[in-house]
Amino acid sequence: MVVSRNEKIEQDDSSEYDRKSEVHAFDDSKTGVKGLLDAGVTKLPRIFLNNQYVSEKKSDPDVISAFSIPVVDFEGLGNSAAQRADIVREIKDACENWGFFQVVRHEIPLSIMEKVLQGVRQFHEKDSVVKKEFYSRDITRKVTFNSNFDLLKSSAANWRDTLYCVMAPNPPEPEEIPEVFRDVLIEYTEYIMKLGLTLFELLSEALQLKSDQLKDMECAEGLLVAGHYYPACPEPDLTLGLSGHTDSGFLTIVLEDQIGGLQVFHKNHWVDVPFLPGALIVNIGDLMQLITNDKFKSVLHRVLAKNVGPRISVPSFFRMHFQEGSESRIYGPIKELLSDENPPMYRETNRKEYVTHLYNKGLDGTSLLSPFRLQK
């Protein structure tokens, strides 16, 4: 009888494996996944073993390539009402059927995008002494570095380290941001905020609302920029870079390098998101699904671990954060979208309740919206 690597790990789990101790030891090192590789690890540590993913691969090993994520070209956006209307229709279709689309010719210079990716990589490849200064699980801090925000809650850790920067509405002081990433992050944030406002206008129009409705609802007020670093994994078939999840906020804009690995769950299959030079990936978040009363879809997505790397990605989340000081702001389905035929699908929630639920829940592969959904 041949015993596979993951079956052997499971046998170890049932005997001497103290997961809690190993998780805390990993966290206490403050060096993340990159620190494991620097220490010479050649086998996947057990805290990263994702049995659910291994089982899914056995039962449904195929990734469907027949589907293609929509691509929206922003060229001509400001040239004519007809061109803008065409773009709005494409975005509406993508948000209703996919929850994801790629944007090309979006006016963020390629040189800036490349510098952002380079800055994230340079931070994560700094000496561990430098990175440890930023290592924290204090979710009220504006700049933190750690591995897996839900490490202490999840059943399987992801093969990923992350630098988090809360850039709006109250950005950190420049000196709080790692020097190697500071200037380009501040510049990139300005571009992302501008693009985000444009997207919220287009989404408002796709919902047949006033162009400034989503902006007036403060959907673009909060911005969290994350710098993900996915090192090459010694046993990528046993773990994930980022577990299947939906994003919590209103909208996410993702910059990534050419290595790939992002997958979207579409029509009951995982679909690869191909690398498109110069493009940015946009996806709907749970709060957008809530306020649009299920008109726009927030869908599951994940990132595969790979034996090459590092993979760098920089998602910019338009969402709330703990220290914003307006915890009582209420969000519920937009009244103009409701009718007798389309009653509210969700109850109202405030910022404090919603964000607290996010951090308590972690990335468990289920929708963040379940507690807010009204019974039919």
PDB file of C-alpha atoms in Angstrom, residues 218 320 322 324-331 348-353:
ATOM      1  CA  GLU A 218     -19.464  56.740   1.221  1.00  0.00           C
ATOM      2  CA  MET A 320     -14.520  49.953   6.175  1.00  0.00           C
ATOM      3  CA  PHE A 322     -12.029  49.731  12.651  1.00  0.00           C
ATOM      4  CA  GLU A 324     -12.580  55.234  11.080  1.00  0.00           C
ATOM      5  CA  GLY A 325     -14.669  56.675  13.915  1.00  0.00           C
ATOM      6  CA  SER A 326     -18.069  56.336  12.248  1.00  0.00           C
ATOM      7  CA  GLU A 327     -19.062  52.870  13.431  1.00  0.00           C
ATOM      8  CA  SER A 328     -22.755  53.758  13.469  1.00  0.00           C
ATOM      9  CA  ARG A 329     -23.017  54.325   9.674  1.00  0.00           C
ATOM     10  CA  ILE A 330     -25.910  52.125   8.493  1.00  0.00           C
ATOM     11  CA  TYR A 331     -25.927  50.058   5.308  1.00  0.00           C
ATOM     12  CA  GLU A 348     -29.527  46.783   7.735  1.00  0.00           C
ATOM     13  CA  THR A 349     -26.162  46.602   9.505  1.00  0.00           C
ATOM     14  CA  ASN A 350     -23.708  49.155  10.858  1.00  0.00           C
ATOM     15  CA  ARG A 351     -19.980  49.384  10.317  1.00  0.00           C
ATOM     16  CA  LYS A 352     -18.977  48.117  13.738  1.00  0.00           C
ATOM     17  CA  GLU A 353     -21.162  45.015  13.543  1.00  0.00           C
TER      18      GLU A 353
END
